[in-house]
Short mmCIF file of C-alpha atoms and ligand atoms in Angstrom, two decimals:
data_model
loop_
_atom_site.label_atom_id
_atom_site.label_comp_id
_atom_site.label_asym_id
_atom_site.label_seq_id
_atom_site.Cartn_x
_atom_site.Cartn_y
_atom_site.Cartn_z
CA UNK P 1 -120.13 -125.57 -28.81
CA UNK P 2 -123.51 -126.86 -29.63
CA UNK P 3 -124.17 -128.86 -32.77
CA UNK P 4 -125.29 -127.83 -35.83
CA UNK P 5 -129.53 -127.05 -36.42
CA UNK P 6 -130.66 -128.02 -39.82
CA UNK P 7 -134.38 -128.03 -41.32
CA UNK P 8 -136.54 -129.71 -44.12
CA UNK P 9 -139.26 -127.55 -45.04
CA UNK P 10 -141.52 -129.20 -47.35
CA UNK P 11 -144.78 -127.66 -48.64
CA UNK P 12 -147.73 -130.02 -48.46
CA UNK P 13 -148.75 -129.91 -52.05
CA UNK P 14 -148.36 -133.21 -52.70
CA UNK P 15 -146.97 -136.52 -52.47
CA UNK P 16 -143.44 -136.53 -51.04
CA UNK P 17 -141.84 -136.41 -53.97
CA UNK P 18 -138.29 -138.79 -54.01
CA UNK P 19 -136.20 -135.50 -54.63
CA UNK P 20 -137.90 -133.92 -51.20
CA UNK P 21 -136.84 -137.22 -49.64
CA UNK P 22 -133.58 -137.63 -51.12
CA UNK P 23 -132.63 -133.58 -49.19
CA UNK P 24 -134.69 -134.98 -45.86
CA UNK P 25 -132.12 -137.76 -45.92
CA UNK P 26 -129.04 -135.82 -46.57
CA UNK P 27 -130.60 -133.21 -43.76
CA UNK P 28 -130.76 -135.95 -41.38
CA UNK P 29 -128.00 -137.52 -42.36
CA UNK P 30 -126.11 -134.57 -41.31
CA UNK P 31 -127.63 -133.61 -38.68
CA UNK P 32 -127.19 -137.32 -36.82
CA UNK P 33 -123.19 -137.52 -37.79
CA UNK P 34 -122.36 -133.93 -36.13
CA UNK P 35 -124.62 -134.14 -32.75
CA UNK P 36 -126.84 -131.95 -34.12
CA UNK P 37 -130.35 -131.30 -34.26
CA UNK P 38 -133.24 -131.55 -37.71
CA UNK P 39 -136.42 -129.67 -37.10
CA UNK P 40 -138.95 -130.10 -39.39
CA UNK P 41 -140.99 -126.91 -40.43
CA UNK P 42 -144.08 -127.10 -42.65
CA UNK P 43 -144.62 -124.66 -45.51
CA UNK P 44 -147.98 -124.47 -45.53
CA UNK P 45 -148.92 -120.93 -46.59
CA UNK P 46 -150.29 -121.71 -50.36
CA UNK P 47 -153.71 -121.65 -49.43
CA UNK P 48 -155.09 -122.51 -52.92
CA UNK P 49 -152.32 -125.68 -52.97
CA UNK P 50 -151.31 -127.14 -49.05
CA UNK P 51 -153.63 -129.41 -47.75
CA UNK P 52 -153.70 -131.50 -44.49
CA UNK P 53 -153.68 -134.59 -46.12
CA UNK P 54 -150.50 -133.85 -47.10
CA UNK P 55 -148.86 -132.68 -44.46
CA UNK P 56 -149.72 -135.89 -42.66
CA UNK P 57 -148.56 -137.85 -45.49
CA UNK P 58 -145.19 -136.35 -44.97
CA UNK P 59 -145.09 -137.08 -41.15
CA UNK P 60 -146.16 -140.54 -42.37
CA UNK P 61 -143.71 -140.99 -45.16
CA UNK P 62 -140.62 -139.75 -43.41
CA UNK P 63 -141.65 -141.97 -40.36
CA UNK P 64 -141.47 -145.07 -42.70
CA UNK P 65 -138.00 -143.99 -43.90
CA UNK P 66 -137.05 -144.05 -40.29
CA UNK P 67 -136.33 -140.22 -40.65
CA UNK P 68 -137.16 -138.40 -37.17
CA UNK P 69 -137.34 -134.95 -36.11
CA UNK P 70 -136.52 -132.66 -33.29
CA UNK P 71 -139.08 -130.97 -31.80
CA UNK P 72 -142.44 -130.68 -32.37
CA UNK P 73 -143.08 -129.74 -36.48
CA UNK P 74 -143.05 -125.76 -36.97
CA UNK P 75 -146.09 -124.58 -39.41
CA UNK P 76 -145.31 -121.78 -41.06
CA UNK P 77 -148.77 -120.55 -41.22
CA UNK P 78 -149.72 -120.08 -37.35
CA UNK P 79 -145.97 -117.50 -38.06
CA UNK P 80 -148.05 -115.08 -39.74
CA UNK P 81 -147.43 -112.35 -36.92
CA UNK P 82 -143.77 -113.03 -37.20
CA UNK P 83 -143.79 -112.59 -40.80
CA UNK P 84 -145.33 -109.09 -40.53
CA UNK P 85 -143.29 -108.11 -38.06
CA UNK P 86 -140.27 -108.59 -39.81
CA UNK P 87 -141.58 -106.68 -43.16
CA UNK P 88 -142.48 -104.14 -40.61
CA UNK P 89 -138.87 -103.81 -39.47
CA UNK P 90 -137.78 -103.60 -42.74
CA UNK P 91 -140.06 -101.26 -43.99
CA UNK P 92 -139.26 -98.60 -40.60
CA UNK P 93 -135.47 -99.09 -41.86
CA UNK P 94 -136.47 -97.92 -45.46
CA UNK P 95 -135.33 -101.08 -47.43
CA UNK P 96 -139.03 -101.39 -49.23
CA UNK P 97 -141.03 -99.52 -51.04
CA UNK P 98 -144.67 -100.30 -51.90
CA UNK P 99 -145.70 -100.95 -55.81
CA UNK P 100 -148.72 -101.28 -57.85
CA UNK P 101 -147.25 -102.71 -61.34
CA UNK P 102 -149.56 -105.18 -62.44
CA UNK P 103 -148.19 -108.45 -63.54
CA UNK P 104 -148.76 -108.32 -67.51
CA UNK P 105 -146.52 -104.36 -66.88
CA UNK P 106 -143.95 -106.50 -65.46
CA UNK P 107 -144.33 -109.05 -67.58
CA UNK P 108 -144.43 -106.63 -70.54
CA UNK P 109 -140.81 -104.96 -69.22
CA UNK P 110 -139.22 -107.79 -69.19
CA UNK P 111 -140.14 -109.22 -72.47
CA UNK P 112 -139.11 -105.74 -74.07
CA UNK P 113 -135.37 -106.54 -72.20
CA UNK P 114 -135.34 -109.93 -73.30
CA UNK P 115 -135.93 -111.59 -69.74
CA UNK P 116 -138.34 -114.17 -68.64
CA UNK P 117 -141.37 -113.82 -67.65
CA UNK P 118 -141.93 -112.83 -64.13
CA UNK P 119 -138.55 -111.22 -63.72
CA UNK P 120 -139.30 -107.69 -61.49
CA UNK P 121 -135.59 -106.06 -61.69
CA UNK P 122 -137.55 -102.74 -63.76
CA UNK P 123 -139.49 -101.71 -60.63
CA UNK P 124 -138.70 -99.18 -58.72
CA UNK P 125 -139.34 -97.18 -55.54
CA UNK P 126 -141.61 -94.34 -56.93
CA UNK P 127 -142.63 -93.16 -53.17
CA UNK P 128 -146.07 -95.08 -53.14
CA UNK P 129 -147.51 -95.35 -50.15
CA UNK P 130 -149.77 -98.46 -48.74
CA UNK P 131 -152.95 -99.43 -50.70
CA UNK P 132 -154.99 -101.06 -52.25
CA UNK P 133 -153.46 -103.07 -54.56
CA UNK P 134 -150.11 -102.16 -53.83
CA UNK P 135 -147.58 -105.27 -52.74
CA UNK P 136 -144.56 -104.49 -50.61
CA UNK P 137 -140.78 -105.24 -52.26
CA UNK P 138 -137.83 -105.44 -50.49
CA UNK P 139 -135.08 -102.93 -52.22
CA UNK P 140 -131.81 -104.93 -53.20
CA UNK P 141 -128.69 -103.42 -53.70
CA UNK P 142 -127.75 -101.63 -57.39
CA UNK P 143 -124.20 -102.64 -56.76
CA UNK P 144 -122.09 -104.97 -55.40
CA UNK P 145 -122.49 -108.41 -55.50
CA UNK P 146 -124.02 -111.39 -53.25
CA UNK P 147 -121.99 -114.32 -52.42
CA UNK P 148 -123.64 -117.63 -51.77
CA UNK P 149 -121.52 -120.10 -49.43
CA UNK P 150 -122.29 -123.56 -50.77
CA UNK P 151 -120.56 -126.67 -49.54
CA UNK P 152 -121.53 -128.46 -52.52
CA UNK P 153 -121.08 -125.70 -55.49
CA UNK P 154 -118.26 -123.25 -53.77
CA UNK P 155 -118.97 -119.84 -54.25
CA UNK P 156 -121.96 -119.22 -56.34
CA UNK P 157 -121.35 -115.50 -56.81
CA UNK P 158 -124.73 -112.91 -58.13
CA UNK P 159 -124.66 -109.02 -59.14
CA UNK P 160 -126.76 -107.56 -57.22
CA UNK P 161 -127.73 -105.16 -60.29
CA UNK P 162 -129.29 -107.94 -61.82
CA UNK P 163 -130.93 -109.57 -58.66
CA UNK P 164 -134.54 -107.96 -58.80
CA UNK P 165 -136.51 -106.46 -56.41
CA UNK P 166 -139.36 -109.04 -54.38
CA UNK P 167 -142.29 -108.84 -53.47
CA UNK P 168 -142.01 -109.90 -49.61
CA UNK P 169 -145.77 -108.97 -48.57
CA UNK P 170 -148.51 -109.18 -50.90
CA UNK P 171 -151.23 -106.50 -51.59
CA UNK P 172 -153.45 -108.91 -49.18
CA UNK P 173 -151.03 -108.06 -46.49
CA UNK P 174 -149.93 -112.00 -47.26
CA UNK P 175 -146.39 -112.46 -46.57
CA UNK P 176 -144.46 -113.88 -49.64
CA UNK P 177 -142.53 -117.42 -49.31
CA UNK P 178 -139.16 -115.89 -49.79
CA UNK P 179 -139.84 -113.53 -46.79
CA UNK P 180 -141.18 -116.29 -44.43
CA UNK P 181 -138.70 -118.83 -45.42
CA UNK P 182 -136.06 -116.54 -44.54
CA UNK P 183 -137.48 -115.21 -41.29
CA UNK P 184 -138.36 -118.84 -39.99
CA UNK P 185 -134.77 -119.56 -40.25
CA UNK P 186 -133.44 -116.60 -38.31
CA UNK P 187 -135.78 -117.44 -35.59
CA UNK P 188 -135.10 -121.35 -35.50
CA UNK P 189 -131.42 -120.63 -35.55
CA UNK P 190 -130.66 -122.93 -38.40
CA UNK P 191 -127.19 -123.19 -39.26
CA UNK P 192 -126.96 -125.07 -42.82
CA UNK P 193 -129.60 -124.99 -45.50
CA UNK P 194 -129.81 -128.19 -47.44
CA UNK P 195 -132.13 -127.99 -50.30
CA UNK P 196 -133.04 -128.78 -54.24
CA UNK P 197 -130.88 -126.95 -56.25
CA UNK P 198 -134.04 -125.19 -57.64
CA UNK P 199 -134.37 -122.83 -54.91
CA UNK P 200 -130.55 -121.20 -55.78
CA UNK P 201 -131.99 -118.39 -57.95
CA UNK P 202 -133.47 -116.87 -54.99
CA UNK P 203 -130.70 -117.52 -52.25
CA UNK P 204 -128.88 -114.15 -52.95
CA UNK P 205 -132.59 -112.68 -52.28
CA UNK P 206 -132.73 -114.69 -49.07
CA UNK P 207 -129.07 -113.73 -47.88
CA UNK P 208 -130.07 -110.03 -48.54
CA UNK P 209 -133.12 -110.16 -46.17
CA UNK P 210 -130.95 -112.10 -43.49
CA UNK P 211 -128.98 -109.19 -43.71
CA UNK P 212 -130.90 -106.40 -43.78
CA UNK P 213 -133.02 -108.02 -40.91
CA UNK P 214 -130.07 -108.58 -38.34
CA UNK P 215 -130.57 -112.62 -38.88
CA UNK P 216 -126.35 -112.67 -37.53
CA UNK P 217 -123.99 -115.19 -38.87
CA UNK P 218 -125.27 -116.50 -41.97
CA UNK P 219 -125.63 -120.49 -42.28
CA UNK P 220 -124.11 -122.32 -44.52
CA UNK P 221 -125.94 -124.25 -47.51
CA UNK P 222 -125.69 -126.95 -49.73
CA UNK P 223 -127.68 -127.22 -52.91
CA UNK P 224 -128.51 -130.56 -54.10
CA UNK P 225 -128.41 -131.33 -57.71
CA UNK P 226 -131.69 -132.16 -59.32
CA UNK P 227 -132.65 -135.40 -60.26
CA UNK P 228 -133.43 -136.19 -63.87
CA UNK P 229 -134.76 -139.16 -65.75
CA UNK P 230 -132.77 -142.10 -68.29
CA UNK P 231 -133.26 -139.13 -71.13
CA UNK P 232 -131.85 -136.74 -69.18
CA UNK P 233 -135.01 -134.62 -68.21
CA UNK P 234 -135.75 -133.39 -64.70
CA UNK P 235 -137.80 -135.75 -62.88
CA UNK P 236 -141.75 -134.88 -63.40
CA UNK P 237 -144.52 -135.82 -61.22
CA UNK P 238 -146.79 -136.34 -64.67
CA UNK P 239 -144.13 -138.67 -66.64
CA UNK P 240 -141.93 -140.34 -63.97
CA UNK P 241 -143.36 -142.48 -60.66
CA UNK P 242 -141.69 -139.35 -58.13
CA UNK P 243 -143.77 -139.84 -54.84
CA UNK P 244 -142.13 -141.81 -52.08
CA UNK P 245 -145.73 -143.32 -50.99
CA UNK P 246 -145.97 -145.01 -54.42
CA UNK P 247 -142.69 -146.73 -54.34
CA UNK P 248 -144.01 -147.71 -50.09
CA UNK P 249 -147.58 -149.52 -51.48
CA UNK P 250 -145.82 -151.27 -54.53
CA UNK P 251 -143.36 -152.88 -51.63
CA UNK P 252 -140.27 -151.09 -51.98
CA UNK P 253 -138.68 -151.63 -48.59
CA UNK P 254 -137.88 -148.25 -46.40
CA UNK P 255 -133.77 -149.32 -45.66
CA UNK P 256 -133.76 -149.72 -49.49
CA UNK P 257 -134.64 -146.78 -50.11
CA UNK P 258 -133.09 -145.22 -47.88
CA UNK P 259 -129.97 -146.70 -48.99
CA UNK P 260 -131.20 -145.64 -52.83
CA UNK P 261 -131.72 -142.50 -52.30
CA UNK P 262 -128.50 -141.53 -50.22
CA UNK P 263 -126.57 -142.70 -53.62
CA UNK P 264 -128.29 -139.76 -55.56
CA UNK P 265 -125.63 -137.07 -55.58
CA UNK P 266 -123.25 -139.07 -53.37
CA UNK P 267 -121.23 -142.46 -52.84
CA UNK P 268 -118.85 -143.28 -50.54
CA UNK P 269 -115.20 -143.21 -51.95
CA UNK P 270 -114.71 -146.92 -52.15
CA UNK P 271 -117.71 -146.43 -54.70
CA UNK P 272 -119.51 -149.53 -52.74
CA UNK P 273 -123.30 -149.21 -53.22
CA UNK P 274 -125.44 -151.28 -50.58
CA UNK P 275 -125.11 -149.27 -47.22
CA UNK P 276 -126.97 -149.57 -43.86
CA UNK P 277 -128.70 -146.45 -41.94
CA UNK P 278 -125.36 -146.96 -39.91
CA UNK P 279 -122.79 -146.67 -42.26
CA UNK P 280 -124.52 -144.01 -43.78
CA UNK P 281 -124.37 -142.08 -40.97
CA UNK P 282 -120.96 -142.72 -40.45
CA UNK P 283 -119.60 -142.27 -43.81
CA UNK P 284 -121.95 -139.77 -45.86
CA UNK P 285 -119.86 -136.61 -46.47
CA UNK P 286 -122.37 -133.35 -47.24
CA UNK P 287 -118.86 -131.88 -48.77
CA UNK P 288 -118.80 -134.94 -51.54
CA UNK P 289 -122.01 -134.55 -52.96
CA UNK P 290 -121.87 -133.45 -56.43
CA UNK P 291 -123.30 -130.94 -58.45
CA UNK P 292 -124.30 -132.41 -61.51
CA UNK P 293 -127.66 -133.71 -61.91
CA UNK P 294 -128.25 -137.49 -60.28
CA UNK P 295 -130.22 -140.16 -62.42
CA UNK P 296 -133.04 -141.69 -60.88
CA UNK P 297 -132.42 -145.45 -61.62
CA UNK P 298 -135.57 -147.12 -61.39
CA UNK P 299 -133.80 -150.43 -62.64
CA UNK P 300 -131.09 -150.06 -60.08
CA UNK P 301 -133.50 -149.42 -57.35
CA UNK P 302 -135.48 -152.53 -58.23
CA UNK P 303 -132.35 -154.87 -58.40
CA UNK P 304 -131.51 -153.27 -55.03
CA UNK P 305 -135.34 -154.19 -53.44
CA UNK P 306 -134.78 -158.02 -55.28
CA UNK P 307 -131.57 -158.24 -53.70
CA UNK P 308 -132.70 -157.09 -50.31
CA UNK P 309 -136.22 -159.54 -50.54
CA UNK P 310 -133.96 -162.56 -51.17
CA UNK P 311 -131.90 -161.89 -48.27
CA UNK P 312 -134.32 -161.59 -45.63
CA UNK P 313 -135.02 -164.55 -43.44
CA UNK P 314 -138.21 -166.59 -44.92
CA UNK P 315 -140.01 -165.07 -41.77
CA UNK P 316 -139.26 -161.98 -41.63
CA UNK P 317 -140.31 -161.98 -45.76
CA UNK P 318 -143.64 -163.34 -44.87
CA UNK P 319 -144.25 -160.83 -42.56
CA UNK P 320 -143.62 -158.35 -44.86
CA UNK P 321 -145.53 -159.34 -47.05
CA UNK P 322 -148.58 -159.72 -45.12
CA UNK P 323 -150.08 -156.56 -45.66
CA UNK P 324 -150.03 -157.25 -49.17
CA UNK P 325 -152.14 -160.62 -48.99
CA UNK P 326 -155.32 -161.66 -48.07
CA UNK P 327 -154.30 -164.42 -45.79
CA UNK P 328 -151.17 -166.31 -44.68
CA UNK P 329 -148.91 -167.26 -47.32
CA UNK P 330 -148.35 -171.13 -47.41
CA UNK P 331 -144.59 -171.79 -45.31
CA UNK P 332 -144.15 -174.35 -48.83
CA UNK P 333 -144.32 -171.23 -51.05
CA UNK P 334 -142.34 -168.65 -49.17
CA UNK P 335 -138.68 -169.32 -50.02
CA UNK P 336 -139.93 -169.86 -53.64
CA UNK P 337 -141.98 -166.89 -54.07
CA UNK P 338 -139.66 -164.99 -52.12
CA UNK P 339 -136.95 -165.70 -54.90
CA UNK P 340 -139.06 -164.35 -57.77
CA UNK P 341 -140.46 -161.44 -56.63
CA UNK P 342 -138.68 -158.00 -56.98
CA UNK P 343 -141.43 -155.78 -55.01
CA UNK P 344 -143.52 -157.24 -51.87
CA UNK P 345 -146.96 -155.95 -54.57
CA UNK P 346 -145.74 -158.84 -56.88
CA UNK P 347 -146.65 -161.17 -54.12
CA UNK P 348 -150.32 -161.19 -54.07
CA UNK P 349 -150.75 -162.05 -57.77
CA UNK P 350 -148.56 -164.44 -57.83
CA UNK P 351 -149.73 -166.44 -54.94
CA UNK P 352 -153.83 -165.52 -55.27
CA UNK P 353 -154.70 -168.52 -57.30
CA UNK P 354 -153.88 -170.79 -54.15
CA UNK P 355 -157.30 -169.11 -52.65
CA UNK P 356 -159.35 -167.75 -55.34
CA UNK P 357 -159.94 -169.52 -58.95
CA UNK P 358 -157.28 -168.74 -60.99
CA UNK P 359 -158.62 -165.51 -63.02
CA UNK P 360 -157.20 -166.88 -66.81
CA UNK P 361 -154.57 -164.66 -68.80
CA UNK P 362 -156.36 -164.78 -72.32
CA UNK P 363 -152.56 -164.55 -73.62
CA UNK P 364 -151.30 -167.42 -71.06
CA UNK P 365 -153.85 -169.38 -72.47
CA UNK P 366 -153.59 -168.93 -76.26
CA UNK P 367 -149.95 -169.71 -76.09
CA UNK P 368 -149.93 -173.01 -73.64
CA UNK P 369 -152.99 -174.28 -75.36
CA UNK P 370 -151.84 -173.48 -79.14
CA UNK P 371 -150.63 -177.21 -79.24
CA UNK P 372 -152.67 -179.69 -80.54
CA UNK P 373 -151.58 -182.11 -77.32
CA UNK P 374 -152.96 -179.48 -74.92
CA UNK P 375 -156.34 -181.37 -74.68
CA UNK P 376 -154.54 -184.81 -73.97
CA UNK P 377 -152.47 -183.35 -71.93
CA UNK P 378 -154.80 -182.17 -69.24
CA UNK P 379 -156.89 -185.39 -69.67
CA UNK P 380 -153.58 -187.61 -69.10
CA UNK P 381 -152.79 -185.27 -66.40
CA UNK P 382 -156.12 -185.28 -64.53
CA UNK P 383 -156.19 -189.31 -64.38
CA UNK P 384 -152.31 -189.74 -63.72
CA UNK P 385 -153.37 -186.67 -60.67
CA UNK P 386 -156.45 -189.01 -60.01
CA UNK P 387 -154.47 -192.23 -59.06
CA UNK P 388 -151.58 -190.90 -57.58
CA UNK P 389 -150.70 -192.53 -54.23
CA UNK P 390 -148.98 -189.41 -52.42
CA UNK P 391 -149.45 -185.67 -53.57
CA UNK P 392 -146.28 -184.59 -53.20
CA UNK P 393 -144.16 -182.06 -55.44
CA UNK P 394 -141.61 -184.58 -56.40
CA UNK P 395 -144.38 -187.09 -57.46
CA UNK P 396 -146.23 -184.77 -59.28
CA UNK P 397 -143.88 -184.06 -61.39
CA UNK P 398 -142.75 -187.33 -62.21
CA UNK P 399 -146.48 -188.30 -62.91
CA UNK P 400 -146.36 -185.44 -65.83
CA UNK P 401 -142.99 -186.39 -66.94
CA UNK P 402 -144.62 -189.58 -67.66
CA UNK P 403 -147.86 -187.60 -69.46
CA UNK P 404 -145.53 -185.79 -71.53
CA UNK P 405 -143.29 -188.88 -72.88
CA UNK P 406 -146.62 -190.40 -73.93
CA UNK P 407 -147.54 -187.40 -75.88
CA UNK P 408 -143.96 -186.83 -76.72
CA UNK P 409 -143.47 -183.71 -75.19
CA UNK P 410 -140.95 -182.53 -72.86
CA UNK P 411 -141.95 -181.28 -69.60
CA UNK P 412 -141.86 -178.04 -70.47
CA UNK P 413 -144.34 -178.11 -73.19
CA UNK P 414 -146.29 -180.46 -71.19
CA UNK P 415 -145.86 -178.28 -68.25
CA UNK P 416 -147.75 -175.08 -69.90
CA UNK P 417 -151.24 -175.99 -70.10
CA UNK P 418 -151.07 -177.18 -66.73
CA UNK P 419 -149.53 -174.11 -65.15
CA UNK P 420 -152.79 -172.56 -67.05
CA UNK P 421 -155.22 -174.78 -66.12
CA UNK P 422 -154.49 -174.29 -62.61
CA UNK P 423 -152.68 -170.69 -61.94
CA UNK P 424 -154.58 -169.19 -64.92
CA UNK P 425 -150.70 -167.80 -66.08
CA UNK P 426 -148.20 -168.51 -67.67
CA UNK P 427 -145.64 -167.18 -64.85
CA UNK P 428 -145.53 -167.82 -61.44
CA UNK P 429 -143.71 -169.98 -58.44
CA UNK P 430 -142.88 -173.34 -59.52
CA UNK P 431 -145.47 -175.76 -60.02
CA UNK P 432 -145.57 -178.97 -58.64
CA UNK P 433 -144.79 -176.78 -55.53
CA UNK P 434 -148.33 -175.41 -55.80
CA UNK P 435 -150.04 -178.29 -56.41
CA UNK P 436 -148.89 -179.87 -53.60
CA UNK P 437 -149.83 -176.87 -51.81
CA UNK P 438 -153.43 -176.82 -53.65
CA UNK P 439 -154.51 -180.43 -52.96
CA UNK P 440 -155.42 -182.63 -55.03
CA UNK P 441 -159.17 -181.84 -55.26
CA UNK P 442 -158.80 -178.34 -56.19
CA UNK P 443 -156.08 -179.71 -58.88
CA UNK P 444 -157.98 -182.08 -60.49
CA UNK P 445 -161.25 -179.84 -60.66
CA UNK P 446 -159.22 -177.21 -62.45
CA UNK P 447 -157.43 -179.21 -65.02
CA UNK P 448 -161.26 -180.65 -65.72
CA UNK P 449 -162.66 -177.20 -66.25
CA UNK P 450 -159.67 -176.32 -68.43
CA UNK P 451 -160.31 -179.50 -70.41
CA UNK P 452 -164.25 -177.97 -70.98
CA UNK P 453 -163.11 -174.93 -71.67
CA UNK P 454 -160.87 -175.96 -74.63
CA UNK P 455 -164.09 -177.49 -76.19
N1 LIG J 501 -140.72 -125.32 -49.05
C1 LIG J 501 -139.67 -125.43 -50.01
C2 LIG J 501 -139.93 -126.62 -50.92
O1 LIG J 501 -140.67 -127.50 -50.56
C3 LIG J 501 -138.32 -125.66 -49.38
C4 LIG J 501 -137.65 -124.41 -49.03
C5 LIG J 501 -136.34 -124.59 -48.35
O2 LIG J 501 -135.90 -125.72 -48.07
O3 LIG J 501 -135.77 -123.56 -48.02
O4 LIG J 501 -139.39 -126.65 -51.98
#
């Protein structure tokens, strides 16, 4: 018995969104635990909407989840023949029938029976022939019903009165998405269907034309609920950050979210949370995903990513870093930046004022300078900094210890215009730590030009 053959079939119309990623995952997923095989097939017939780009921004993407394929990618659009052929086959068995409503007649039906917009179920075969103008629709059934097999919802069950009629080739001679989705599965021999949940309204559509094209034992599918948002709203590429590149340049590491994004719709049943690529494989169950919407957690993910950073090996966080930063990161400041960030993009500004001069944070500055010390404080600073015998983190700070009892001030108030002075923020690794690492020259000139500045 050979193993199961599962798909993802994006469209290149965008960014990978996280809900595209999250059913690549559960795809592969699957497909790794049962021996059996993920192709990847690309959906590129919206000419008005795919664009390269974006299709290699998908290879790209799923390679830095550590998501593979079978096979060489399938693109729908070089299928084109394949697609006709099939509406060809159905039209010789009489299942279609050409029509030449116009959308606003359609439209105009509908609204008059209380349906939606874009709902077709009042046309009719009225024994057009080909034309111009005229798009092909594949003739459901007026009886009966249409069962879908879900692992994940049972038994989703649809009249077939009700299910309208679709337009499978357009009057450009075009096939139609629902046609070529279906007839790229028949002829890739796919097995289970994992998808978004939004694409269940037109599965009793796409079991008919398996059917009435000879596609043979149907395959099994599995729905995946929709994400949503902390108010509840489906996840939206204009409110909510959705596309998997975004979360890869603000440092968001792939085997976190990976990990992330196998918990939306699923856990295993000890309900633990943080899960390698292994034991994912090994324990996700596609039968245990649920069917109520999953909430995208940015908060969770980010405690996740914090957790993971402070866990790595100082070396292996430096390296990951690197492509954020202009230069190598100072060995002194790893382990201490490394605890404080939650995203490898948090590096860079918190470790840029070591090479550049500090840019200052107009609201850092009003709040360490708003005490009347702040002026003594850098001067007392810059001369204790001056005659200091050894620059060295532990020295430094006892030096402004001193500064601050003469002012009487405790370190942390007489710690603030300092940080300023020299980091331009309010916020950022410790800092006697960076001054060691700055020198003493660089110090000293910033606390001076701090001192001007505050007039
Ligand atoms: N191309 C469709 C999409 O990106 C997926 C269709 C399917 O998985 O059957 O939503």
């Amino acid at each position: 018995m050979t193993g199961p053959r599962l798909r993802f079939a994006p469209s290149p119309t965008g960014f990978l969104h996280v809900g595209s990623a999250r059913a690549a995952l559960y795809n592969w997923l699957f497909a790794r635990q049962q021996g059996g095989e993920l192709l990847l097939r690309i959906e590129d017939t919206d000419e008005a909407r795919d664009r390269e780009e974006w299709v290699e921004g998908i290879f790209e993407a799923l390679r830095w989840l550590g998501l593979d394929w079978d096979g060489e990618p399938v693109r729908q659009s070089t299928r084109a023949a394949r697609h006709a052929e099939a509406a060809a086959t159905l039209e010789a068995a009489g299942r279609t029938y050409w029509c030449d409503c116009t959308r606003d007649a359609i439209d105009q039906r509908a609204h008059a029976a209380g349906r939606p917009p874009g709902y077709d179920g009042f046309c009719r075969d009225r024994g057009l022939g080909p034309g111009e103008g005229r798009a092909m629709r594949f003739a459901t059934p007026t009886s009966g019903a249409t069962v879908v097999h879900d692992l994940i919802r049972g038994e989703p069950t649809f009249d077939n009165a009700v299910i309208d009629d679709p337009i499978i080739v357009r009057s450009t001679g075009k096939a139609m998405f629902v046609l070529a989705n279906v007839v790229d599965d028949i002829d890739m021999a796919i097995t289970h269907v994992v998808r978004g949940e939004d694409h269940l309204p037109t599965t009793p559509k796409y079991l008919l034309l398996w059917e009435a094209l000879g596609g043979g034992e149907l395959p099994v599918f599995a729905h995946l609920p929709m994400l949503v948002n902390e108010k509840r709203q489906k996840l939206s590429k204009r409110r909510d950050s959705v596309a998997v590149e975004e979360f890869r340049a603000e440092g968001f590491l792939p085997e976190v979210m990976v990990n992330y994004l196998a918990l939306l719709g699923w856990a295993p049943t000890d309900g633990r949370e943080r899960l390698s690529v292994d034991e994912l494989v090994r324990e996700f169950r596609l039968t245990d995903v649920n069917s109520s919407p999953a909430f995208f957690d940015l908060a969770k993910l980010r405690a996740f990513n914090g957790d993971t950073i402070r866990a790595m090996a100082p070396d292996d966080f430096a390296l990951a870093a690197g492509p954020w930063l202009s230069g190598p990161l100072d060995p002194r400041l790893v382990p201490l930046v490394q605890e404080r960030v939650v995203t490898l993009a948090e590096v860079a500004p918190m470790v840029d004022f070591i090479d550049a001069e500090p840019v200052i944070d107009p609201a850092s500055w009003d709040k360490a300078m708003a005490i009347p010390a702040a002026a003594s404080v850098l001067e007392r600073a810059a001369d204790a900094y001056q005659a200091l015998d050894d620059w060295q983190a532990a020295t430094l700070k006892e030096a402004l210890v001193a500064v601050g009892e003469s002012l009487d001030l405790n370190l942390k108030r007489a710690q603030a215009p300092v940080r300023v002075a020299v980091t331009g923020r309010s916020v950022g690794p410790p800092l006697f730590e960076s001054l060691e690492v700055l020198g003493r020259e660089v110090t000293l000139r910033r606390l001076q030009a701090a001192r001007a500045r505050l007039g």
